[in-house]
Coordinates of C-alpha atoms and ligand atoms in Angstrom, one line a residue:
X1 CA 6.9 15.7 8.7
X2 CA 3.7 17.4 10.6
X3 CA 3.9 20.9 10.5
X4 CA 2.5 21.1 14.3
X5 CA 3.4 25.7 14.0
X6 CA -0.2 26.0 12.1
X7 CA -2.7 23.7 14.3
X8 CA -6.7 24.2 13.1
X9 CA -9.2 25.5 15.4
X10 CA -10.2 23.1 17.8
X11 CA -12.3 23.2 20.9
X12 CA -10.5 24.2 23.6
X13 CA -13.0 23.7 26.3
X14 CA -11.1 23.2 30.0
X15 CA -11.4 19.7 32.0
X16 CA -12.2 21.7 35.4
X17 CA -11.9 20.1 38.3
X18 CA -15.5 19.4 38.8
X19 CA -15.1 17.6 35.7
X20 CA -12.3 15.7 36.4
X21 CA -14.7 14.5 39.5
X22 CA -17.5 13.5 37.2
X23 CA -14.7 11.5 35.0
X24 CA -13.4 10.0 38.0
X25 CA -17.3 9.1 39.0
X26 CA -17.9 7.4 35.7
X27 CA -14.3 4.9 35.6
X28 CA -12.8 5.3 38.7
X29 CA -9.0 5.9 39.8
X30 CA -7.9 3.1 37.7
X31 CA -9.4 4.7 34.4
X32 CA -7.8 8.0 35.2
X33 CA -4.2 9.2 34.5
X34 CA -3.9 12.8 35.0
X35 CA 0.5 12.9 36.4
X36 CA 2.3 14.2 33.4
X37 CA 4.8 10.9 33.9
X38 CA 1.9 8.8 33.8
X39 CA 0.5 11.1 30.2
X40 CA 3.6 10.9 28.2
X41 CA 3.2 7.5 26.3
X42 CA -0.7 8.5 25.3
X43 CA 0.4 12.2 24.3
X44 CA 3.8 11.2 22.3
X45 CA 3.4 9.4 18.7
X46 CA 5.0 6.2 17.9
X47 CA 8.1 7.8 15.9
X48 CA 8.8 10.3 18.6
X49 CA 8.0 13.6 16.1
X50 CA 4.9 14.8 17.9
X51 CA 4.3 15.6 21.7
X52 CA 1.0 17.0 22.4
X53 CA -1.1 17.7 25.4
X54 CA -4.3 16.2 26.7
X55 CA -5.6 17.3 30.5
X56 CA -6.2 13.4 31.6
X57 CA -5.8 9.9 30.1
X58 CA -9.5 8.4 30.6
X59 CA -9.3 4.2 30.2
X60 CA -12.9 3.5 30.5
X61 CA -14.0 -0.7 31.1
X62 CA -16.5 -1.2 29.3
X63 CA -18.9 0.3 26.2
X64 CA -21.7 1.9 28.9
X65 CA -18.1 4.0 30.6
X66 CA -17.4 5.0 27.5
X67 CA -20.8 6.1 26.6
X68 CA -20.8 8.0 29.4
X69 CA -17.5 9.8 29.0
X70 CA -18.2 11.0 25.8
X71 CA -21.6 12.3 26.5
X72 CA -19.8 14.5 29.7
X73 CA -17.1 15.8 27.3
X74 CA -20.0 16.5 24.6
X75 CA -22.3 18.4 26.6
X76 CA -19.1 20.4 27.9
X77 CA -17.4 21.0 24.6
X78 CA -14.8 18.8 25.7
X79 CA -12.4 17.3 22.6
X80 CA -11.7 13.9 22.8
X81 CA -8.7 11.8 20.9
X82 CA -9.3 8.2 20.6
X83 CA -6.2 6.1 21.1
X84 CA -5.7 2.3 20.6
X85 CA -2.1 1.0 20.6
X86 CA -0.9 4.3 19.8
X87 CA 1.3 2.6 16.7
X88 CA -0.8 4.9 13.7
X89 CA 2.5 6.7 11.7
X90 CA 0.3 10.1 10.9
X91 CA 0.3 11.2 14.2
X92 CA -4.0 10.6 14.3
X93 CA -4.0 9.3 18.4
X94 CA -1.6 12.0 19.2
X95 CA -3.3 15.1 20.9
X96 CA -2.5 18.3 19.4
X97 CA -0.1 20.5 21.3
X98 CA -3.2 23.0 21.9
X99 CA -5.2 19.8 22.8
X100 CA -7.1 21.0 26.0
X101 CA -9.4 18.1 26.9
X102 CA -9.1 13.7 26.5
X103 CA -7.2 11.4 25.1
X104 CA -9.6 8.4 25.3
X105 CA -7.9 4.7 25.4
X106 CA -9.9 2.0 24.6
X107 CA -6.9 -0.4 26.1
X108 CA -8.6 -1.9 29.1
X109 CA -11.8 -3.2 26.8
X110 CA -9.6 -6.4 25.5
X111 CA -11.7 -9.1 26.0
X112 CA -12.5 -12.1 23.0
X113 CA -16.4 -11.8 23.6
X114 CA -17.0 -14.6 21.3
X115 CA -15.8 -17.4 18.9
X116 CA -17.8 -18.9 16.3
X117 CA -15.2 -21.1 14.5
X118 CA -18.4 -22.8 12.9
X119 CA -19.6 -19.3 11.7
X120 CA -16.2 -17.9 10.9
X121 CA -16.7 -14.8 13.0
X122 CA -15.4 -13.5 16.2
X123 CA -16.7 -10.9 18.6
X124 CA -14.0 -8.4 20.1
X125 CA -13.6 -5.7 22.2
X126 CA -11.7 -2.9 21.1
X127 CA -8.7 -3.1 23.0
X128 CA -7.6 -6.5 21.7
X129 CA -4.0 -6.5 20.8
X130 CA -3.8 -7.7 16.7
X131 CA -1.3 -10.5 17.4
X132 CA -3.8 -12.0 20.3
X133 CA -6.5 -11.8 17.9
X134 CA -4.1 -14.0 15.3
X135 CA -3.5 -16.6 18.1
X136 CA -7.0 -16.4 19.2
X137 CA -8.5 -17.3 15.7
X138 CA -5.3 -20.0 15.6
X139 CA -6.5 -21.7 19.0
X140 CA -9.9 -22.7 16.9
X141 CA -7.9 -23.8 13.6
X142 CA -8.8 -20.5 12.4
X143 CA -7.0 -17.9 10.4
X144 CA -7.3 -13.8 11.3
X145 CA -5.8 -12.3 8.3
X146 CA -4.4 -9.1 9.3
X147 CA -0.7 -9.2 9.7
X148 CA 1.6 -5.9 9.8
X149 CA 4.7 -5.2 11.6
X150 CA 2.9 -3.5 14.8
X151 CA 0.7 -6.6 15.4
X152 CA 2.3 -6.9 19.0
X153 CA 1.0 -3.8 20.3
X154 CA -1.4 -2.4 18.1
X155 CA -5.3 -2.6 18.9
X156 CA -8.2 -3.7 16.6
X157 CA -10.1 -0.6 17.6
X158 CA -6.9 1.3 16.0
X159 CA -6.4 -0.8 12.9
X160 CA -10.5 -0.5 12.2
X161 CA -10.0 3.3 12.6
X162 CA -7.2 3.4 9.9
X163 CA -8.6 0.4 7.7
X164 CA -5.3 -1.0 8.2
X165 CA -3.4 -3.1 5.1
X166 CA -0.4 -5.2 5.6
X167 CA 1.4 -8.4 4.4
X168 CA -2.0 -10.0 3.8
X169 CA -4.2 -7.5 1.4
X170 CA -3.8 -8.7 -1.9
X171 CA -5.5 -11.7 -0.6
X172 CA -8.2 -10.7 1.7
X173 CA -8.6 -6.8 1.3
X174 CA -7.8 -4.2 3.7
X175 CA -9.0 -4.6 7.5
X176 CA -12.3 -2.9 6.3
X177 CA -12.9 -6.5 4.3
X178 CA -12.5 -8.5 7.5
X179 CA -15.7 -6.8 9.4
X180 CA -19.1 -8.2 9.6
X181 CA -20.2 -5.7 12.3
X182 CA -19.4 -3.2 14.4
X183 CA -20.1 -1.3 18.2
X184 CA -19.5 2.4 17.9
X185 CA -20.0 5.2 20.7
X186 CA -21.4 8.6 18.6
X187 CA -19.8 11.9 19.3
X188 CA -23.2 12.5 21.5
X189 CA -22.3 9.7 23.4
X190 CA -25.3 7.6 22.2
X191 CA -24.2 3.7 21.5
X192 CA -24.7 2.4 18.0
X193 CA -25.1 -1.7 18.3
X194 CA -24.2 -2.5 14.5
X195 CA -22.4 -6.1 16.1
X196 CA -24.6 -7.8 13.3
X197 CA -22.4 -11.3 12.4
X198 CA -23.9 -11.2 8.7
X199 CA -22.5 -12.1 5.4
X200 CA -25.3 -9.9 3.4
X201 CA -27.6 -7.5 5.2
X202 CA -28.7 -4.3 2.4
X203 CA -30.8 -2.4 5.0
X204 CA -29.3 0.8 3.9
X205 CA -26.1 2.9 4.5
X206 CA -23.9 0.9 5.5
X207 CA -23.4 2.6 8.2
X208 CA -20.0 0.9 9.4
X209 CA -17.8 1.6 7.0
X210 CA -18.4 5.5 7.6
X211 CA -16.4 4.4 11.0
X212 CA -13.5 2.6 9.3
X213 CA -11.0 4.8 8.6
X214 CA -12.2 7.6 9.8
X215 CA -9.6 8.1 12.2
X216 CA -11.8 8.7 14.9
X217 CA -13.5 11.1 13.7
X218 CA -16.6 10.1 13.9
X219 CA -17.2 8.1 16.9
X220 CA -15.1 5.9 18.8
X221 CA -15.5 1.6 17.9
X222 CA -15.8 -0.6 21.0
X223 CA -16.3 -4.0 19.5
X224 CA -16.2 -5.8 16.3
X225 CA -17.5 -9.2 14.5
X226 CA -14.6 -10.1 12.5
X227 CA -14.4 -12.6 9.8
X228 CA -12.2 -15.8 10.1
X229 CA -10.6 -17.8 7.3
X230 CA -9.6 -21.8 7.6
X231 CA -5.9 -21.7 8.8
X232 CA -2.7 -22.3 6.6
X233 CA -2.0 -26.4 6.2
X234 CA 0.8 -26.1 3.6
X235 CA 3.1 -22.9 3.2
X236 CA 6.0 -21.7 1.1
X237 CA 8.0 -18.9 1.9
X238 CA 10.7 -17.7 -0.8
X239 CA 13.0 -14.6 -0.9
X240 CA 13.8 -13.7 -4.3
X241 CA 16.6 -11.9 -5.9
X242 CA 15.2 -9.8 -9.0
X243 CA 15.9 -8.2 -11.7
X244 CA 14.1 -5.0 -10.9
X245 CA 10.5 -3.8 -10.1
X246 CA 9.0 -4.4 -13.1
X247 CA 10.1 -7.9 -13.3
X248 CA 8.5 -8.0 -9.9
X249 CA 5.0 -7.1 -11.2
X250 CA 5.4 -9.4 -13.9
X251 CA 6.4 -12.2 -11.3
X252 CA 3.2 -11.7 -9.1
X253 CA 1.1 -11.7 -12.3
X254 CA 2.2 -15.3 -13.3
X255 CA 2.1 -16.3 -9.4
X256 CA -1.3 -16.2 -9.4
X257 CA -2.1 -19.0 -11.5
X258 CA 1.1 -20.8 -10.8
X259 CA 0.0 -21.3 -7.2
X260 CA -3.6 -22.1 -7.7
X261 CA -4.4 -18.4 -6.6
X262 CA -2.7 -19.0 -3.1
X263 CA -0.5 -16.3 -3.0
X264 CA -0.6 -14.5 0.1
X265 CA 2.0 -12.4 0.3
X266 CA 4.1 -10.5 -2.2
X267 CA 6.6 -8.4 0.0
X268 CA 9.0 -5.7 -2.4
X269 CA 12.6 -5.1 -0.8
X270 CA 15.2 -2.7 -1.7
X271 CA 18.7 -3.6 -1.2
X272 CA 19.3 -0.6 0.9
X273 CA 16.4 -1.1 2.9
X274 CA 17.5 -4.8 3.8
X275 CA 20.6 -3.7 4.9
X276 CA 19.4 -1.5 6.6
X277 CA 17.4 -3.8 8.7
X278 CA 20.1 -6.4 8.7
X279 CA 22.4 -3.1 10.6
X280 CA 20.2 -2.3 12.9
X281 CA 18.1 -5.0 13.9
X282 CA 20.3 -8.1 16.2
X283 CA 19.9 -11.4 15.3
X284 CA 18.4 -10.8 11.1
X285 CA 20.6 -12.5 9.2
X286 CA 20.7 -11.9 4.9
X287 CA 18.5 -15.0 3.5
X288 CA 20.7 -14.7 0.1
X289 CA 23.9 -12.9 -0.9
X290 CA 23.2 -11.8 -4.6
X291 CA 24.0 -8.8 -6.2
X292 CA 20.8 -7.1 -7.0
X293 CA 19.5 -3.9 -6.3
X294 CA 15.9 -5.7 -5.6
X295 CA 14.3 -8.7 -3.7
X296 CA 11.0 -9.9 -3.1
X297 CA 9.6 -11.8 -0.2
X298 CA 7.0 -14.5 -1.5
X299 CA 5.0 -16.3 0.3
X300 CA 2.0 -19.0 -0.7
X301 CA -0.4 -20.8 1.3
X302 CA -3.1 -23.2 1.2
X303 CA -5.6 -24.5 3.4
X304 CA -5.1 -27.7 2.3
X305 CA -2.5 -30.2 4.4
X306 CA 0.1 -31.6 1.2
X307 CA -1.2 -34.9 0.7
X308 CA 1.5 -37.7 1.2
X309 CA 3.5 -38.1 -2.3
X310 CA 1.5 -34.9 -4.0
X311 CA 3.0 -31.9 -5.2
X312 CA 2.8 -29.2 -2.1
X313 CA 3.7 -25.4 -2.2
X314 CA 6.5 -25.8 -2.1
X315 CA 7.4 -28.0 -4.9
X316 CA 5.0 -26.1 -7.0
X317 CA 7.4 -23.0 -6.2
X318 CA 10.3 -24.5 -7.3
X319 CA 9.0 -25.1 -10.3
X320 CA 7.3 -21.7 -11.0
X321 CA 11.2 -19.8 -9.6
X322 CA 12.8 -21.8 -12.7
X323 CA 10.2 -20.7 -15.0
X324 CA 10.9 -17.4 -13.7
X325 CA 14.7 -17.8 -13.5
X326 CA 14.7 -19.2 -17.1
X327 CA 12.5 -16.0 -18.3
X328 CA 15.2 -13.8 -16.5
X329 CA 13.2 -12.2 -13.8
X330 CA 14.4 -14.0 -10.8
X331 CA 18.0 -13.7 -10.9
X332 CA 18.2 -16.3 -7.6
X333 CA 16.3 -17.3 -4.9
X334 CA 15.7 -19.2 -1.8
X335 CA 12.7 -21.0 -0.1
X336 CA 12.5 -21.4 3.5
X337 CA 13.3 -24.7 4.8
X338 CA 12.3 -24.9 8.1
X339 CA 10.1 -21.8 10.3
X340 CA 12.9 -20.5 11.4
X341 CA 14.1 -19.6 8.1
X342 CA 10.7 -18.2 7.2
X343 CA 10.7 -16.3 10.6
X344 CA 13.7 -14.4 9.7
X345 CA 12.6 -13.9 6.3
X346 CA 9.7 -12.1 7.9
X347 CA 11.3 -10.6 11.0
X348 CA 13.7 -8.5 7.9
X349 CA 10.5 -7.5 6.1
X350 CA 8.7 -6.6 9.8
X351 CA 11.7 -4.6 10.6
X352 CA 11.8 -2.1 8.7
X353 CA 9.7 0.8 10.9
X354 CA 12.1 -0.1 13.8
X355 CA 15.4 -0.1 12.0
X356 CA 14.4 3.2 10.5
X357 CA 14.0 4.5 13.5
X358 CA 17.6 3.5 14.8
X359 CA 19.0 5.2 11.5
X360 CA 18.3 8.4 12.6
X361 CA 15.6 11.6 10.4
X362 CA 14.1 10.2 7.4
X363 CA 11.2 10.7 4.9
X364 CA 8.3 8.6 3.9
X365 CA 5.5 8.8 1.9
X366 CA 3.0 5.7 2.2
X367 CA 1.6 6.0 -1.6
X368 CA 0.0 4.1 -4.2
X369 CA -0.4 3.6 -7.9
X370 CA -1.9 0.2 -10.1
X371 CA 0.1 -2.5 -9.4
X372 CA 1.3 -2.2 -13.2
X373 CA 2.5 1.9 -12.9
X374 CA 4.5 0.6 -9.5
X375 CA 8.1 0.6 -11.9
X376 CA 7.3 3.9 -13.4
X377 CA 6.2 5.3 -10.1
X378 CA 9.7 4.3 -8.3
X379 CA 11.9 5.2 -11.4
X380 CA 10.6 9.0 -11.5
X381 CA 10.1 9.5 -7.5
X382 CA 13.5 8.5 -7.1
X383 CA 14.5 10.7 -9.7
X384 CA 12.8 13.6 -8.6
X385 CA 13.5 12.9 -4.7
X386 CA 17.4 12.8 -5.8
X387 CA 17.7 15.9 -8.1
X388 CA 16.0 17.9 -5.1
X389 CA 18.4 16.5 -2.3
X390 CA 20.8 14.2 -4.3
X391 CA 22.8 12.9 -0.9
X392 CA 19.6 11.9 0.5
X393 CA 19.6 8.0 0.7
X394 CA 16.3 6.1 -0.7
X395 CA 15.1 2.8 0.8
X396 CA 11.9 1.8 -1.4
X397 CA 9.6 -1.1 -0.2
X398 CA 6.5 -1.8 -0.3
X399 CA 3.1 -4.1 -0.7
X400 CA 3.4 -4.7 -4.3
X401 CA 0.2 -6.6 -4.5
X402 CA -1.8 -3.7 -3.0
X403 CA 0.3 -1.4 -5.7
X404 CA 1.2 0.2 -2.0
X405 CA 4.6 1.4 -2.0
X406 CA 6.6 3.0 1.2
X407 CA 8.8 5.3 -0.6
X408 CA 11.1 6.3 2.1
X409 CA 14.2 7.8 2.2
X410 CA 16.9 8.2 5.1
X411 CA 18.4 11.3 5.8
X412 CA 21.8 12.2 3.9
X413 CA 24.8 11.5 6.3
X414 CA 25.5 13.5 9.3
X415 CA 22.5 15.5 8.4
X416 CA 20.1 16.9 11.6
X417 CA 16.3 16.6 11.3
X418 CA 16.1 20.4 11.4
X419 CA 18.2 20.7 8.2
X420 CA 16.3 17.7 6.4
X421 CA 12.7 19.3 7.2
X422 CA 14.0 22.3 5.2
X423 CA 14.5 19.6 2.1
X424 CA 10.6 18.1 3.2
X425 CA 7.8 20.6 1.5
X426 CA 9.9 20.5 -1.6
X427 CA 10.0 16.4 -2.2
X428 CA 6.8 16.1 -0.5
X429 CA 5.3 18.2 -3.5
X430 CA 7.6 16.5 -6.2
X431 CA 6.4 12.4 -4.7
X432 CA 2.5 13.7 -4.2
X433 CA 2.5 15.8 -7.5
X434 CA 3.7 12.3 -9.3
X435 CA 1.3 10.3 -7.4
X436 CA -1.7 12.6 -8.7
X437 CA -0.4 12.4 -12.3
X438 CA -0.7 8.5 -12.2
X439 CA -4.1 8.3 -10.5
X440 CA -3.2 7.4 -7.8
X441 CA -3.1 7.8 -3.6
X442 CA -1.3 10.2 -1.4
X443 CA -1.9 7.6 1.4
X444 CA -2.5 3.7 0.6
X445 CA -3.2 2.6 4.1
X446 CA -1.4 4.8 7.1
X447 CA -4.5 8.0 6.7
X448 CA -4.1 11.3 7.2
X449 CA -3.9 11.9 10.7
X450 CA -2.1 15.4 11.7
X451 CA 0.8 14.6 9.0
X452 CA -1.4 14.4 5.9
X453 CA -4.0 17.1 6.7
X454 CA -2.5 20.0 4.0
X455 CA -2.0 17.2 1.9
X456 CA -5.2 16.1 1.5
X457 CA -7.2 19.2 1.2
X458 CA -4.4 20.2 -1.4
X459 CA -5.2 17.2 -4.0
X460 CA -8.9 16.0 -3.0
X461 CA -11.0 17.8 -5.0
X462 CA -13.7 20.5 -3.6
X463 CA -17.0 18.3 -3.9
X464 CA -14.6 15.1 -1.8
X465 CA -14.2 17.7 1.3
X466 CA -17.1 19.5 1.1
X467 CA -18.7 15.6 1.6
X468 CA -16.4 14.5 4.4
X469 CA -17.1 17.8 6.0
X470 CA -21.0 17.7 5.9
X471 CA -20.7 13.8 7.0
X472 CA -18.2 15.0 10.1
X473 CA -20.4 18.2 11.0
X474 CA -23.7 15.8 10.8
X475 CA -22.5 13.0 13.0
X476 CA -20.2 15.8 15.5
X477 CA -21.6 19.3 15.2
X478 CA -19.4 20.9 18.0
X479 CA -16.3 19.0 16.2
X480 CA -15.1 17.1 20.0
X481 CA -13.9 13.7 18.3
X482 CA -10.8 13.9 17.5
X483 CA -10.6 17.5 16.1
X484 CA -8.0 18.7 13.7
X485 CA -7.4 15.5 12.1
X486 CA -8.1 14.4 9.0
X487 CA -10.2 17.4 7.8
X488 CA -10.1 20.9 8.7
X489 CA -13.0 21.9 9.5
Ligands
FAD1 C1 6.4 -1.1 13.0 C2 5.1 -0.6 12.4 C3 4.7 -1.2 11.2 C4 3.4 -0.8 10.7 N1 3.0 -1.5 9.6 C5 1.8 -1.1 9.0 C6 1.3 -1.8 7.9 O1 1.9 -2.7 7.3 N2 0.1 -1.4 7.4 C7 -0.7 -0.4 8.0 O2 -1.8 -0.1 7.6 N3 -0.2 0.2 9.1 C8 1.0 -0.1 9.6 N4 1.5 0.6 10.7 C9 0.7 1.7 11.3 C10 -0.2 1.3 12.5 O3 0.3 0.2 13.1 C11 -1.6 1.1 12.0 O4 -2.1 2.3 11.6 C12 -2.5 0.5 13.1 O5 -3.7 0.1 12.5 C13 -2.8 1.5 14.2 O6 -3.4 0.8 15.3 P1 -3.3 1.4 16.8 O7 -4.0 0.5 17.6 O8 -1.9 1.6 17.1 O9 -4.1 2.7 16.6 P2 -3.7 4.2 17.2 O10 -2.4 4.6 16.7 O11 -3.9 4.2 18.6 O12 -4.8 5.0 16.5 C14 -4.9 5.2 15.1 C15 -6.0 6.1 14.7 O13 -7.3 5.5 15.0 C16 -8.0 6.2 16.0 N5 -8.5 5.3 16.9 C17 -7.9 4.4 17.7 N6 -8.7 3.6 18.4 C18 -9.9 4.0 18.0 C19 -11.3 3.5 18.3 N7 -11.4 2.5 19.2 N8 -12.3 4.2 17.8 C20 -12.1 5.2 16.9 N9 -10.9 5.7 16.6 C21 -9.8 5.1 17.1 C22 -7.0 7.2 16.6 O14 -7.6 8.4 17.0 C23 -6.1 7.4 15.4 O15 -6.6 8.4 14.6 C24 2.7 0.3 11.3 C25 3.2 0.9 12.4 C26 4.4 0.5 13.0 C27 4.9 1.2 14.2

């Protein structure tokens, strides 16, 4: 939970009036929202836990708007917060309380500049919704391989920002892997055209990847090449009742060659978080009554159409879920015989953000370990989450392929979010602590944001920050992009 009572220093430089006229000047009325109606949505985070304060929205058009925003706020000390869809779950587009300047949306730049299905690239503008980028590259016979529950209304500007993960990383790499080039406005305003479409290009730093995930720290993205894939001819989609996590790692291991290396998707479920979605969220229905603590959602897919007579995905998964049956790890299981089956397979595993919500104060820690310390990892954080609060209620999912767990927990019964934040510091230590002992991450793909700022200075070590502080003060001496988050500074 962000501890919003101890903000850092960050520039608190007025929007005056005259200011407000030169911001008006540079994107007219229809870029501006200064009511405090109007604000709201751009100054409150997705989950409802953080309302800041910004002094105008500013929706600038096009790249040369934005330019020129940022170079008025820079040469007035002006902070700026970039915001995309506004879906990030670390509170990173959400203007501090003490927030006295912009919240920049890049919203109105959503235009497809380019397909090159030949190429497999695609030029976009910042603002593009995820889920029209998917159908875009699916017009062309393409695939877009970036698929997570907020695809509806999160922004490719955002999800390049927070090198997003997903469903789709253990197959084609976190939303860092799926950029050729990038556009980026500098915290001085200047425009950096990086939008090179190339495969290999060793001309030095590489200077995008400074830009993804870096919250918008260090600049704000306008456009991006992205790299396509051919689109899915044959897929298999299979919810699986297991025996517990570790037979889950050992499932994905043999799925791999099983499938030809098409394995796209290896989904971890709890049993208490599927109910939990099948509660709260109309219309989900349970894909297979079995009594296990554990499921996984499995999904393979080729590129290749199933060839009239030949052996497809999905007979090749009914053989490999015997195998796997026979060996013990699969106690039962089901694949999807039609889309809609597959849909609602998804839609449970999609759900989860949104049904936690309806259940009321929780906890969650967005961690990971190697894919093979995943059991140990969920075997002693629930341990030492329970003996701290033992009522509290866990609901453990995660990537499992990415060794990306979301070790979440739902509040204990009839508890208020007051009385469970008291609980917080101490099972926040006791998850991160165990994290660090195992080598591995205090956050696998949602950042830092305002949520995780403590956190990382407490277990990155001197010479990490002291490097992430010399790259922010380089690129943004007067600290005005995005202040506060990520680093203090
Ligand atoms: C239901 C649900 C499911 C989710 N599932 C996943 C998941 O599976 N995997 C995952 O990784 N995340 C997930 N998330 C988190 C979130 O959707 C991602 O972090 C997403 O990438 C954020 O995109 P956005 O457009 O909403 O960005 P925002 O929330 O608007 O911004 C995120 C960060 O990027 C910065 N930023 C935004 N736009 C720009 C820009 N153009 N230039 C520079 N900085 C910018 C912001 O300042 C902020 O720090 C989920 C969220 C929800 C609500």
């Amino acid at each position: 939970m962000p501890d919003t009572a101890l903000p850092p220093t960050i520039p608190t430089a007025p929007v005056t009036p005259a200011i407000l006229e030169s911001l008006r000047a540079i994107v007219g009325d229809k870029g501006l929202i200064a009511d405090d109606q109007g604000k709201q949505p751009f100054v409150t985070d997705w989950r409802g836990s953080i309302v800041g304060n910004a002094a105008v929205v500013v929706r600038p058009a096009n790249v040369e708007e934005v330019s020129k925003v940022v170079k008025l706020c820079h040469d007035n000390g002006i902070a700026i917060v970039p915001q995309a869809g506004n879906t990030g779950l670390m509170g990173g587009a959400t203007p501090w309380p003490s927030h006295t300047g912009i919240v920049l949306s890049v919203g109105r730049m959503n235009k497809v500049l380019n397909v090159d299905p030949v190429g497999y690239s695609m030029t976009v503008e910042a603002g593009c919704v995820l889920q029209t980028l998917q159908e875009t590259a699916a017009s062309h016979d393409r695939f877009f391989p970036l698929f997570l529950g907020a695809q509806g209304s999160c922004m490719i500007g955002g999800n390049l920002s927070t090198n997003a993960g997903g469903v789709q990383v253990l197959r084609y790499g976190n939303a860092r892997n799926l950029v050729m080039g990038l556009e980026v406005v500098l915290p001085n305003g200047d425009i950096w055209n990086g939008l090179r479409a190339l495969k290999k290009d060793n001309t030095g730093y590489d200077l995008k990847h400074l830009f993804m995930g870096a919250e918008g720290t260090l600049g704000i993205i306008t456009k991006a090449v992205l790299k396509l894939w051919p689109a899915a001819k044959d897929v298999a989609t299979a919810w699986l009742a297991i025996r517990d996590p570790q037979a889950a790692i050992e499932i994905l291991s043999e799925a791999h060659g099983a499938s030809e290396d098409n394995v796209g998707s290896c989904e971890l479920m709890s049993r208490t978080c599927t109910d939990m979605v099948l509660r709260n969220i109309p219309g989900t229905q349970d894909p297979l009554k079995a009594d296990t603590e554990w499921f996984l959602l499995l999904e393979w897919t080729s590129a290749r159409p199933k060839a009239e007579g030949a052996e497809g995905m999905a007979e090749k998964m009914e053989q490999f879920l015997a195998d796997q049956m026979e060996a013990g790890r699969v106690i039962d299981a089901v694949i999807a015989q039609s889309e809609a089956q597959a849909r609602n397979m998804w839609v449970i595993r999609e759900s989860v953000a949104p049904a936690s919500r309806a259940e009321g104060p929780g906890l969650s820690y967005d961690i990971s370990v190697s894919i093979s310390k995943v059991p140990e990892f969920i075997e002693r954080g629930l341990k030492a989450a329970l003996d701290i609060l033992p009522s509290i209620r866990p609901y453990p999912l995660g990537h499992i392929g990415d060794g990306n767990i979301h070790f979440s927990f739902m509040g204990p019964k009839g508890m208020d979010r007051e009385t469970l934040k008291q609980y917080s510091p101490a099972i926040t230590r006791a998850v991160n602590d165990l994290v660090t002992s195992l080598d591995g991450s205090i956050s696998a793909e949602h950042g830092i944001g305002i949520d995780k700022l403590d956190e990382l200075s407490h277990y990155r070590s001197r010479i990490e920050l002291d490097t992430m502080r010399t790259i922010k003060r380089a690129l943004d001496p007067k600290n005005i992009m995005n202040p506060g988050k990520v680093l203090r500074i």
